[in-house]
Coordinates of C-alpha atoms and ligand atoms in Angstrom, one line a residue:
M1 CA 98.6 107.1 140.0
D2 CA 95.8 106.3 142.2
I3 CA 93.7 109.3 141.6
A4 CA 94.5 108.7 137.8
K5 CA 92.8 105.2 137.8
R6 CA 90.1 106.1 140.0
R7 CA 88.9 109.2 138.5
G8 CA 89.5 107.9 134.9
I9 CA 92.5 109.8 133.6
I10 CA 94.4 106.6 132.6
Y11 CA 94.6 102.7 133.6
P12 CA 96.2 99.4 132.5
S13 CA 94.2 98.1 129.4
F14 CA 92.6 94.8 129.4
E15 CA 92.3 94.7 133.2
I16 CA 89.4 92.1 133.5
Y17 CA 92.0 89.5 131.5
G18 CA 94.8 90.2 133.8
G19 CA 96.2 93.3 131.7
V20 CA 99.1 93.0 129.7
S21 CA 102.0 95.4 130.2
G22 CA 103.1 98.3 127.8
F23 CA 99.3 99.0 126.9
Y24 CA 96.9 101.8 128.9
D25 CA 93.7 103.2 128.4
Y26 CA 93.0 106.9 128.4
G27 CA 89.6 107.3 130.6
P28 CA 87.1 109.8 129.9
V29 CA 89.2 112.8 131.9
G30 CA 92.8 111.6 130.4
I31 CA 91.4 111.7 127.0
R32 CA 90.5 115.4 127.3
I33 CA 94.1 116.3 128.9
K34 CA 95.7 114.0 126.2
Q35 CA 93.8 115.9 123.5
N36 CA 94.6 119.3 124.9
I37 CA 98.6 118.3 125.1
E38 CA 98.0 117.3 121.4
R39 CA 96.3 120.6 120.6
I40 CA 99.3 122.7 121.8
I41 CA 101.8 120.7 119.8
R42 CA 99.6 120.8 116.6
D43 CA 98.4 124.3 116.9
Y44 CA 102.3 125.5 117.3
F45 CA 103.4 123.7 114.3
I46 CA 100.4 124.1 112.0
L47 CA 100.1 127.9 112.8
K48 CA 103.3 129.2 114.0
E49 CA 105.6 127.1 111.6
N50 CA 102.9 126.6 108.9
C51 CA 103.5 122.7 108.7
F52 CA 100.9 120.6 106.7
E53 CA 99.2 118.1 108.7
I54 CA 98.8 114.7 107.1
D55 CA 97.4 111.2 108.5
S56 CA 98.4 107.6 106.9
P57 CA 97.8 104.2 107.6
V58 CA 100.0 102.4 110.7
L59 CA 99.5 99.1 108.8
N60 CA 102.6 99.3 106.0
P61 CA 103.8 96.9 103.3
E62 CA 106.9 95.4 104.0
A63 CA 108.9 97.5 101.6
I64 CA 108.9 100.7 103.5
W65 CA 110.6 99.2 106.6
V66 CA 113.1 97.2 104.3
A67 CA 114.3 100.5 102.5
S68 CA 114.3 102.6 105.8
G69 CA 116.7 100.0 107.1
H70 CA 114.1 99.1 110.5
V71 CA 114.0 95.4 109.0
E72 CA 117.6 95.0 109.5
N73 CA 118.6 97.3 112.1
F74 CA 115.4 98.4 114.3
A75 CA 116.6 96.0 117.4
D76 CA 117.2 96.2 121.0
K77 CA 119.5 93.7 122.8
L78 CA 117.6 90.8 124.4
T79 CA 118.7 88.4 127.1
Q80 CA 116.2 85.6 128.3
C81 CA 116.7 83.7 131.8
M82 CA 117.7 80.3 130.9
K83 CA 115.6 79.0 134.1
C84 CA 112.2 80.8 134.0
G85 CA 112.3 82.2 130.3
E86 CA 111.9 85.7 131.5
P87 CA 112.8 88.5 128.7
Y88 CA 115.1 91.4 129.5
R89 CA 116.6 94.4 127.8
A90 CA 120.1 93.9 128.4
D91 CA 121.4 97.5 128.6
H92 CA 118.5 97.9 131.3
L93 CA 120.3 95.2 133.3
V94 CA 123.4 96.6 133.1
E95 CA 122.3 99.9 133.8
E96 CA 120.3 99.2 136.9
K97 CA 123.8 97.6 138.4
T98 CA 126.2 100.3 137.3
K99 CA 123.8 103.4 137.6
K100 CA 125.4 104.1 134.2
Q101 CA 124.1 104.7 130.6
A102 CA 124.3 101.4 128.6
D103 CA 122.0 101.8 125.6
H104 CA 125.0 102.6 123.5
L105 CA 126.9 99.3 124.3
G106 CA 127.1 96.2 121.7
I107 CA 126.4 92.6 122.0
R108 CA 129.9 91.9 123.2
E109 CA 130.4 94.5 125.6
L110 CA 126.9 93.4 127.1
N111 CA 127.8 89.8 127.4
E112 CA 131.0 90.5 129.2
L113 CA 129.4 93.3 131.5
I114 CA 126.9 90.5 132.4
E115 CA 129.4 88.2 133.4
E116 CA 131.7 90.4 134.9
L117 CA 129.2 91.9 137.2
G118 CA 127.6 88.4 137.8
I119 CA 124.1 89.9 137.0
K120 CA 121.5 87.3 137.3
C121 CA 117.7 86.7 136.3
P122 CA 115.8 89.4 138.7
R123 CA 112.9 87.4 139.0
C124 CA 114.3 83.8 139.8
G125 CA 118.0 84.2 140.2
G126 CA 118.5 82.0 137.0
K127 CA 121.8 82.2 134.5
L128 CA 121.1 84.8 131.9
G129 CA 121.2 83.5 128.3
E130 CA 123.6 85.2 125.4
V131 CA 122.3 88.6 124.3
Y132 CA 120.9 88.9 120.8
D133 CA 119.2 91.6 118.6
Y134 CA 115.6 91.4 118.4
N135 CA 113.7 93.3 116.3
L136 CA 110.8 95.4 117.9
M137 CA 108.5 95.7 114.9
F138 CA 105.0 94.1 115.1
H139 CA 105.1 91.7 112.0
T140 CA 101.9 90.8 110.1
F141 CA 100.4 90.3 106.8
I142 CA 98.0 92.2 104.4
G143 CA 95.4 90.0 102.7
P144 CA 94.6 86.5 102.4
G145 CA 95.9 82.9 101.7
M146 CA 98.5 82.8 99.0
K147 CA 98.1 86.2 98.0
K148 CA 99.0 87.8 101.4
E149 CA 101.5 90.6 101.7
S150 CA 104.2 90.7 104.5
A151 CA 103.4 93.8 106.7
Y152 CA 104.4 95.7 109.9
L153 CA 102.7 98.0 112.3
R154 CA 104.7 101.2 111.9
P155 CA 107.2 101.8 114.6
E156 CA 107.4 105.5 113.7
T157 CA 105.2 107.9 111.8
A158 CA 108.2 109.2 109.9
Q159 CA 108.3 106.9 107.1
T160 CA 104.9 107.4 106.0
T161 CA 105.7 110.8 105.6
Y162 CA 108.8 110.6 103.6
I163 CA 107.5 108.2 100.9
S164 CA 104.7 110.8 100.1
F165 CA 107.4 113.6 99.8
R166 CA 106.9 113.9 96.1
R167 CA 103.2 114.5 96.2
L168 CA 103.7 116.9 99.2
W169 CA 106.3 118.7 97.1
E170 CA 103.9 119.8 94.6
I171 CA 101.1 120.1 96.9
G172 CA 103.3 122.7 98.7
R173 CA 104.1 124.9 95.4
K174 CA 107.9 123.6 95.8
K175 CA 109.1 125.6 98.6
L176 CA 111.7 124.7 101.0
P177 CA 111.6 124.4 104.2
L178 CA 108.7 122.5 103.9
G179 CA 107.2 121.3 107.2
V180 CA 105.1 118.0 107.5
F181 CA 103.3 117.0 110.7
Q182 CA 101.7 113.8 111.7
I183 CA 100.2 112.8 114.7
G184 CA 98.7 109.4 115.6
K185 CA 99.9 105.6 116.9
S186 CA 103.2 104.0 116.2
F187 CA 104.0 100.3 117.7
R188 CA 106.7 98.8 119.2
N189 CA 107.1 95.1 120.7
E190 CA 109.1 96.4 123.7
I191 CA 110.9 93.8 125.4
S192 CA 110.1 94.4 129.0
P193 CA 107.8 97.1 129.9
R194 CA 107.9 97.5 133.3
Q195 CA 107.7 101.3 133.6
G196 CA 103.9 101.9 133.5
M197 CA 103.0 104.2 130.8
I198 CA 106.5 105.5 129.9
R199 CA 107.3 102.2 127.7
L200 CA 104.4 101.4 125.8
R201 CA 103.9 99.1 122.7
E202 CA 101.4 101.1 121.3
F203 CA 101.8 104.8 121.7
Y204 CA 101.1 108.0 120.3
Q205 CA 103.7 110.2 118.3
A206 CA 103.4 113.6 117.1
E207 CA 106.3 113.9 114.5
I208 CA 107.4 116.9 112.3
Q209 CA 109.6 116.5 109.2
F210 CA 111.2 119.6 107.9
F211 CA 112.5 119.0 104.3
V212 CA 115.2 121.5 103.8
D213 CA 118.2 122.5 101.7
P214 CA 121.4 120.6 102.7
E215 CA 123.3 123.8 103.2
K216 CA 120.6 125.9 104.9
K217 CA 119.9 124.5 108.3
E218 CA 119.8 127.7 110.3
S219 CA 116.3 129.3 111.7
E220 CA 115.0 133.0 110.7
K221 CA 113.5 132.9 114.2
F222 CA 116.0 131.7 116.5
D223 CA 116.0 135.0 118.5
D224 CA 113.0 133.7 120.1
V225 CA 114.8 130.9 121.9
R226 CA 118.2 132.5 122.4
E227 CA 118.1 133.5 125.8
I228 CA 116.7 130.0 127.1
E229 CA 119.2 128.7 129.4
V230 CA 119.2 124.8 130.4
E231 CA 120.9 121.9 131.6
I232 CA 123.1 120.0 128.7
I233 CA 124.7 116.7 128.3
T234 CA 126.9 116.3 125.4
K235 CA 127.4 113.1 123.6
D236 CA 131.0 113.1 125.7
D237 CA 129.1 113.2 128.9
E238 CA 130.3 116.4 129.7
K239 CA 127.4 118.1 131.6
F240 CA 126.9 122.2 132.1
R241 CA 124.4 124.9 132.1
I242 CA 124.3 127.1 128.8
S243 CA 122.4 129.4 126.8
L244 CA 121.2 128.4 123.3
N245 CA 122.9 131.4 122.1
D246 CA 126.2 130.1 123.4
A247 CA 125.6 126.4 122.8
V248 CA 125.3 127.5 118.9
E249 CA 128.0 129.8 119.1
D250 CA 130.6 127.4 120.7
E251 CA 129.5 124.8 118.6
V252 CA 128.1 122.5 121.1
I253 CA 124.9 122.2 119.2
K254 CA 125.8 122.4 115.7
T255 CA 122.6 123.1 113.7
Q256 CA 121.2 126.0 114.6
M257 CA 117.6 124.4 113.4
I258 CA 118.2 122.0 115.9
A259 CA 119.0 124.4 118.7
Y260 CA 115.8 126.3 117.7
F261 CA 113.4 123.4 117.9
L262 CA 114.9 122.3 121.2
G263 CA 114.2 125.6 122.3
R264 CA 110.6 125.7 121.2
S265 CA 110.1 122.5 122.4
F266 CA 111.0 123.3 126.0
Q267 CA 108.6 126.6 125.5
L268 CA 106.0 124.1 124.5
F269 CA 106.5 121.8 127.4
E270 CA 106.6 124.5 130.0
R271 CA 103.2 125.9 128.7
M272 CA 101.9 122.1 128.9
G273 CA 102.7 122.3 133.0
I274 CA 105.8 120.1 132.8
N275 CA 108.1 121.5 135.5
P276 CA 110.9 123.1 133.2
K277 CA 113.4 122.7 136.0
R278 CA 113.7 118.9 135.5
L279 CA 114.2 119.2 131.7
R280 CA 117.7 119.0 130.2
F281 CA 118.8 118.5 126.5
R282 CA 121.2 115.4 126.0
Q283 CA 123.0 114.5 122.8
H284 CA 123.0 111.1 121.8
K285 CA 126.3 109.2 121.7
D286 CA 128.2 108.2 118.8
D287 CA 127.5 104.7 119.4
E288 CA 123.8 105.2 120.7
R289 CA 122.2 107.1 117.8
A290 CA 119.6 105.8 115.3
F291 CA 121.5 104.3 112.3
Y292 CA 119.7 107.2 110.6
S293 CA 120.8 110.1 111.9
S294 CA 124.0 112.3 111.7
D295 CA 123.1 114.0 115.2
T296 CA 120.2 113.7 117.6
W297 CA 119.5 115.6 120.7
D298 CA 116.8 114.6 123.1
I299 CA 114.7 116.7 125.8
E300 CA 114.6 114.5 128.7
F301 CA 112.5 115.1 132.3
I302 CA 114.0 113.8 135.4
S303 CA 111.2 111.9 137.1
N304 CA 110.7 111.1 140.5
N305 CA 109.6 107.5 139.8
F306 CA 111.3 106.4 136.6
G307 CA 114.6 108.4 136.4
R308 CA 115.2 110.2 133.0
I309 CA 112.6 110.0 130.7
E310 CA 112.9 110.8 126.7
L311 CA 110.0 113.1 126.1
V312 CA 111.2 114.4 122.1
G313 CA 114.0 113.6 120.0
I314 CA 115.3 116.1 117.5
S315 CA 117.5 114.7 114.7
D316 CA 119.5 115.7 111.4
R317 CA 118.5 112.5 109.5
T318 CA 120.3 113.9 106.4
D319 CA 119.1 112.5 102.9
Y320 CA 119.3 109.0 104.5
D321 CA 115.6 108.2 104.2
L322 CA 114.6 109.8 101.2
R323 CA 117.5 108.6 99.3
A324 CA 116.8 105.0 100.6
H325 CA 113.2 105.0 99.4
M326 CA 114.6 106.4 96.3
E327 CA 116.8 103.3 95.7
L328 CA 114.2 100.9 96.5
S329 CA 111.1 102.5 95.1
G330 CA 112.7 104.1 91.9
Q331 CA 110.8 107.0 92.5
D332 CA 113.2 110.1 91.9
M333 CA 113.1 112.3 95.0
N334 CA 115.6 114.9 93.8
I335 CA 114.5 118.1 93.4
N336 CA 115.4 121.3 91.2
Y337 CA 116.0 124.4 93.8
N338 CA 117.5 127.7 93.2
G339 CA 119.4 126.3 90.4
K340 CA 120.6 123.1 92.3
K341 CA 119.8 119.5 92.1
F342 CA 119.5 117.7 95.3
I343 CA 117.7 115.6 97.5
P344 CA 116.5 117.5 100.6
H345 CA 117.7 117.0 104.1
V346 CA 115.3 116.2 107.0
I347 CA 115.4 117.9 110.4
E348 CA 112.8 115.4 112.6
I349 CA 111.3 116.7 115.8
A350 CA 109.9 113.6 117.2
Y351 CA 107.3 113.9 120.2
G352 CA 105.9 111.1 121.9
I353 CA 102.3 112.1 123.5
D354 CA 102.1 109.4 126.1
R355 CA 105.5 110.3 127.7
P356 CA 104.9 114.2 128.1
F357 CA 101.2 113.3 129.2
Y358 CA 103.0 111.4 132.3
C359 CA 105.2 114.3 133.0
V360 CA 102.3 116.6 133.0
I361 CA 100.5 114.4 135.2
E362 CA 103.6 114.1 137.8
S363 CA 104.8 117.9 137.6
C364 CA 100.9 118.9 138.2
Y365 CA 100.5 117.0 141.1
T366 CA 100.0 119.0 144.3
S367 CA 99.6 117.7 147.7
E368 CA 98.3 120.4 150.4
K369 CA 97.4 119.6 153.9
D370 CA 93.7 119.1 153.5
R371 CA 93.9 118.4 149.8
K372 CA 95.5 116.4 146.6
Y373 CA 95.0 117.8 143.3
F374 CA 96.3 118.5 139.8
R375 CA 97.4 122.3 139.2
F376 CA 96.9 121.7 135.4
P377 CA 97.4 125.1 133.5
E378 CA 93.9 125.9 132.0
D379 CA 94.5 125.2 128.6
V380 CA 95.3 121.3 129.7
A381 CA 92.8 120.7 132.1
P382 CA 90.2 118.1 131.4
Y383 CA 87.5 120.8 131.8
S384 CA 87.2 124.6 132.0
A385 CA 84.8 124.5 134.7
A386 CA 82.6 122.7 137.1
V387 CA 78.9 123.7 137.4
F388 CA 76.9 123.0 140.7
P389 CA 73.7 124.0 142.4
L390 CA 74.5 125.0 146.1
V391 CA 71.6 122.7 147.1
N392 CA 69.1 120.6 145.0
K393 CA 66.0 122.5 145.7
D394 CA 64.1 125.6 145.4
G395 CA 65.1 125.9 141.2
L396 CA 68.6 126.0 142.3
D397 CA 69.4 122.9 140.4
K398 CA 67.4 123.9 137.4
K399 CA 69.0 127.2 137.1
A400 CA 72.3 125.3 137.4
L401 CA 71.7 123.0 134.4
E402 CA 70.7 126.4 132.5
V403 CA 74.2 127.7 133.2
F404 CA 75.4 124.4 132.4
N405 CA 73.9 124.1 129.2
F406 CA 74.8 127.7 128.3
I407 CA 78.5 127.6 128.9
T408 CA 78.5 124.0 126.9
D409 CA 76.6 125.7 124.3
N410 CA 79.5 128.6 123.8
G411 CA 82.0 125.7 123.5
I412 CA 83.4 125.2 126.9
Y413 CA 84.0 122.2 128.4
A414 CA 82.4 121.5 131.7
V415 CA 80.7 119.1 134.3
Y416 CA 77.7 119.0 136.2
D417 CA 77.5 117.9 139.4
K418 CA 74.8 117.7 142.0
S419 CA 75.8 115.0 144.3
G420 CA 77.0 115.3 147.8
S421 CA 78.1 118.4 149.8
I422 CA 79.1 121.4 148.3
G423 CA 82.6 120.9 149.9
R424 CA 83.0 117.3 148.4
R425 CA 82.2 118.3 144.9
Y426 CA 84.6 121.2 145.2
A427 CA 87.1 118.5 146.2
R428 CA 86.1 116.2 143.2
A429 CA 86.3 119.1 140.9
D430 CA 90.0 120.1 142.4
E431 CA 91.2 116.6 142.2
I432 CA 91.0 116.2 138.5
G433 CA 92.5 119.8 138.0
I434 CA 89.3 121.8 136.9
P435 CA 90.6 125.1 137.3
K436 CA 86.8 127.0 138.2
C437 CA 84.0 126.0 139.7
I438 CA 80.7 128.0 139.4
T439 CA 78.1 128.0 142.0
I440 CA 74.5 128.7 141.8
D441 CA 73.1 129.7 145.0
Y442 CA 70.1 131.7 146.5
E443 CA 71.6 135.0 145.6
T444 CA 71.6 133.9 142.1
M445 CA 67.8 133.5 142.0
E446 CA 67.5 137.1 143.4
N447 CA 70.2 138.7 141.0
D448 CA 71.4 136.6 138.6
T449 CA 75.0 136.1 139.3
V450 CA 76.9 133.5 140.2
T451 CA 80.0 132.6 142.3
I452 CA 83.2 131.5 140.5
R453 CA 86.0 129.9 142.5
D454 CA 89.2 129.5 141.8
R455 CA 91.1 125.9 142.0
D456 CA 94.5 127.2 143.4
T457 CA 93.9 130.0 145.6
R458 CA 90.0 129.0 146.6
R459 CA 89.2 132.4 146.1
Q460 CA 85.5 133.2 144.7
I461 CA 84.2 136.1 142.9
R462 CA 80.6 137.1 141.9
V463 CA 79.8 137.7 138.4
K464 CA 76.7 138.0 136.3
M465 CA 75.5 135.0 134.6
N466 CA 75.6 136.5 131.3
E467 CA 79.4 137.4 131.7
I468 CA 80.4 133.6 132.9
C469 CA 82.2 132.8 129.7
K470 CA 83.9 136.1 129.6
A471 CA 84.8 135.7 133.3
L472 CA 86.1 132.1 132.7
Ligands
GAP501 N1 111.0 109.0 114.2 C1 112.1 109.0 115.3 C2 111.6 108.3 116.4 O1 110.7 107.6 116.7 P1 112.4 107.7 119.0 O2 113.3 108.5 120.0 O3 112.5 106.4 118.8 O4 112.5 108.5 117.3 C3 110.3 109.7 119.7 O5 110.9 108.3 119.4 C4 109.6 109.6 120.7 O6 108.3 108.9 121.0 C5 110.3 109.4 122.0 O7 110.9 110.8 122.4 C6 109.2 109.2 123.1 O8 108.7 110.2 123.6 C7 107.9 108.4 122.3 N2 108.2 107.0 122.3 C8 109.2 106.2 121.7 N3 109.0 104.8 122.1 C9 108.1 104.6 123.0 C10 107.3 103.9 123.9 N4 107.8 102.7 123.9 N5 106.4 104.1 124.7 C11 105.9 105.5 124.7 N6 106.5 106.5 123.9 C12 107.6 106.2 123.3

């Protein structure tokens, strides 16, 4: 995190005004990494799963969130210190004390546990108040004066996809499954975001809604992920390693489509550079699952700094959302398909972007005797190359700029650096995970060749200037 702040990967927002927890800026280097992570997810779902991409407003009229059930149910359990007023998520306080998962417990159980375990305000030791439901949505208004309309900042992208279902159904020429991808910001007024960029109040989601026939929740491409073997935790807290093939055959994962997208997500995370040995699949407990879901599986990363981090949630949302919008809006969500009339079911794959971003950073951080750096995969690294003149004289700097312009003209993201010793420049490039460094030296002036140095092995090769792009 020290490198991240110092080198412009991420840093807390609003720093000069003292900061507000739950908000982070992506700096100039971080934004490149974030876009690469988004691209890996987007390319997969658009190119390989033939999804449509849409982009809807983040500010939504109240009706959407009344229909979806969020106004009534989208709440966490809040307790406040009666002495200093500090707010806490009651389940997190219990979890810290017992070291056991507590996000499925109800108000009564949490009040009892706080009493029994003698949990006090971690800040001042004061007595904690009664636990109550606290709605996580940011409320605001659209328009002025008496005509203003109650509105919310969306806490998930999903609903803005559902309300366009009829239109998308027509645009998609009435075929199932219909996959719709949306990436953008979501907002949650989290109670006490004390975990850096893991729990944000404004964050990115990439959510895919697959509208499917309720009787067809299989995947034609399941063979591609069958063999993946991972650690699984079931809703009854059973923990074991199993292949996706066996998990489906033994009905540990009941819906093949959920198993398929768990497998695909596992592959995507691995491609981003997240350590696959730290990933596991966890099924939500019956009393933990969101109100709209009949079955939910998360992929979690076990972090050195933050314990378990949920990266993606894959849910069978049944026809809950479409039916709810049909009831409130009056628009018919039934379709006629293959001789049947029904409301499609939804299988949702809900990725956060910021959390995988953090896990990429944690997984790729490498500490060697003489250097600390990020071992990002090439298509996640902020830049593909750094270009250096060995010295800033005898025309080497001019030639290096020519090389830099040549490769950026060819669409390769690169940085040009001419300050300090060559060793320091290599170290600076390694630190932010740039995979290749191109150096222009005296030999370049004689035969138009440059050296390309590899970040991980530090080995160098010589290539002709006009072959740099191919070599990279
Ligand atoms: N539409 C379903 C949905 O929103 P979720 O499990 O609440 O499901 C999906 O969120 C993903 O969004 C999570 O797996 C996580 O990666 C990300 N996410 C949720 N809340 C977040 C927060 N406060 N900060 C950062 N990421 C968050």
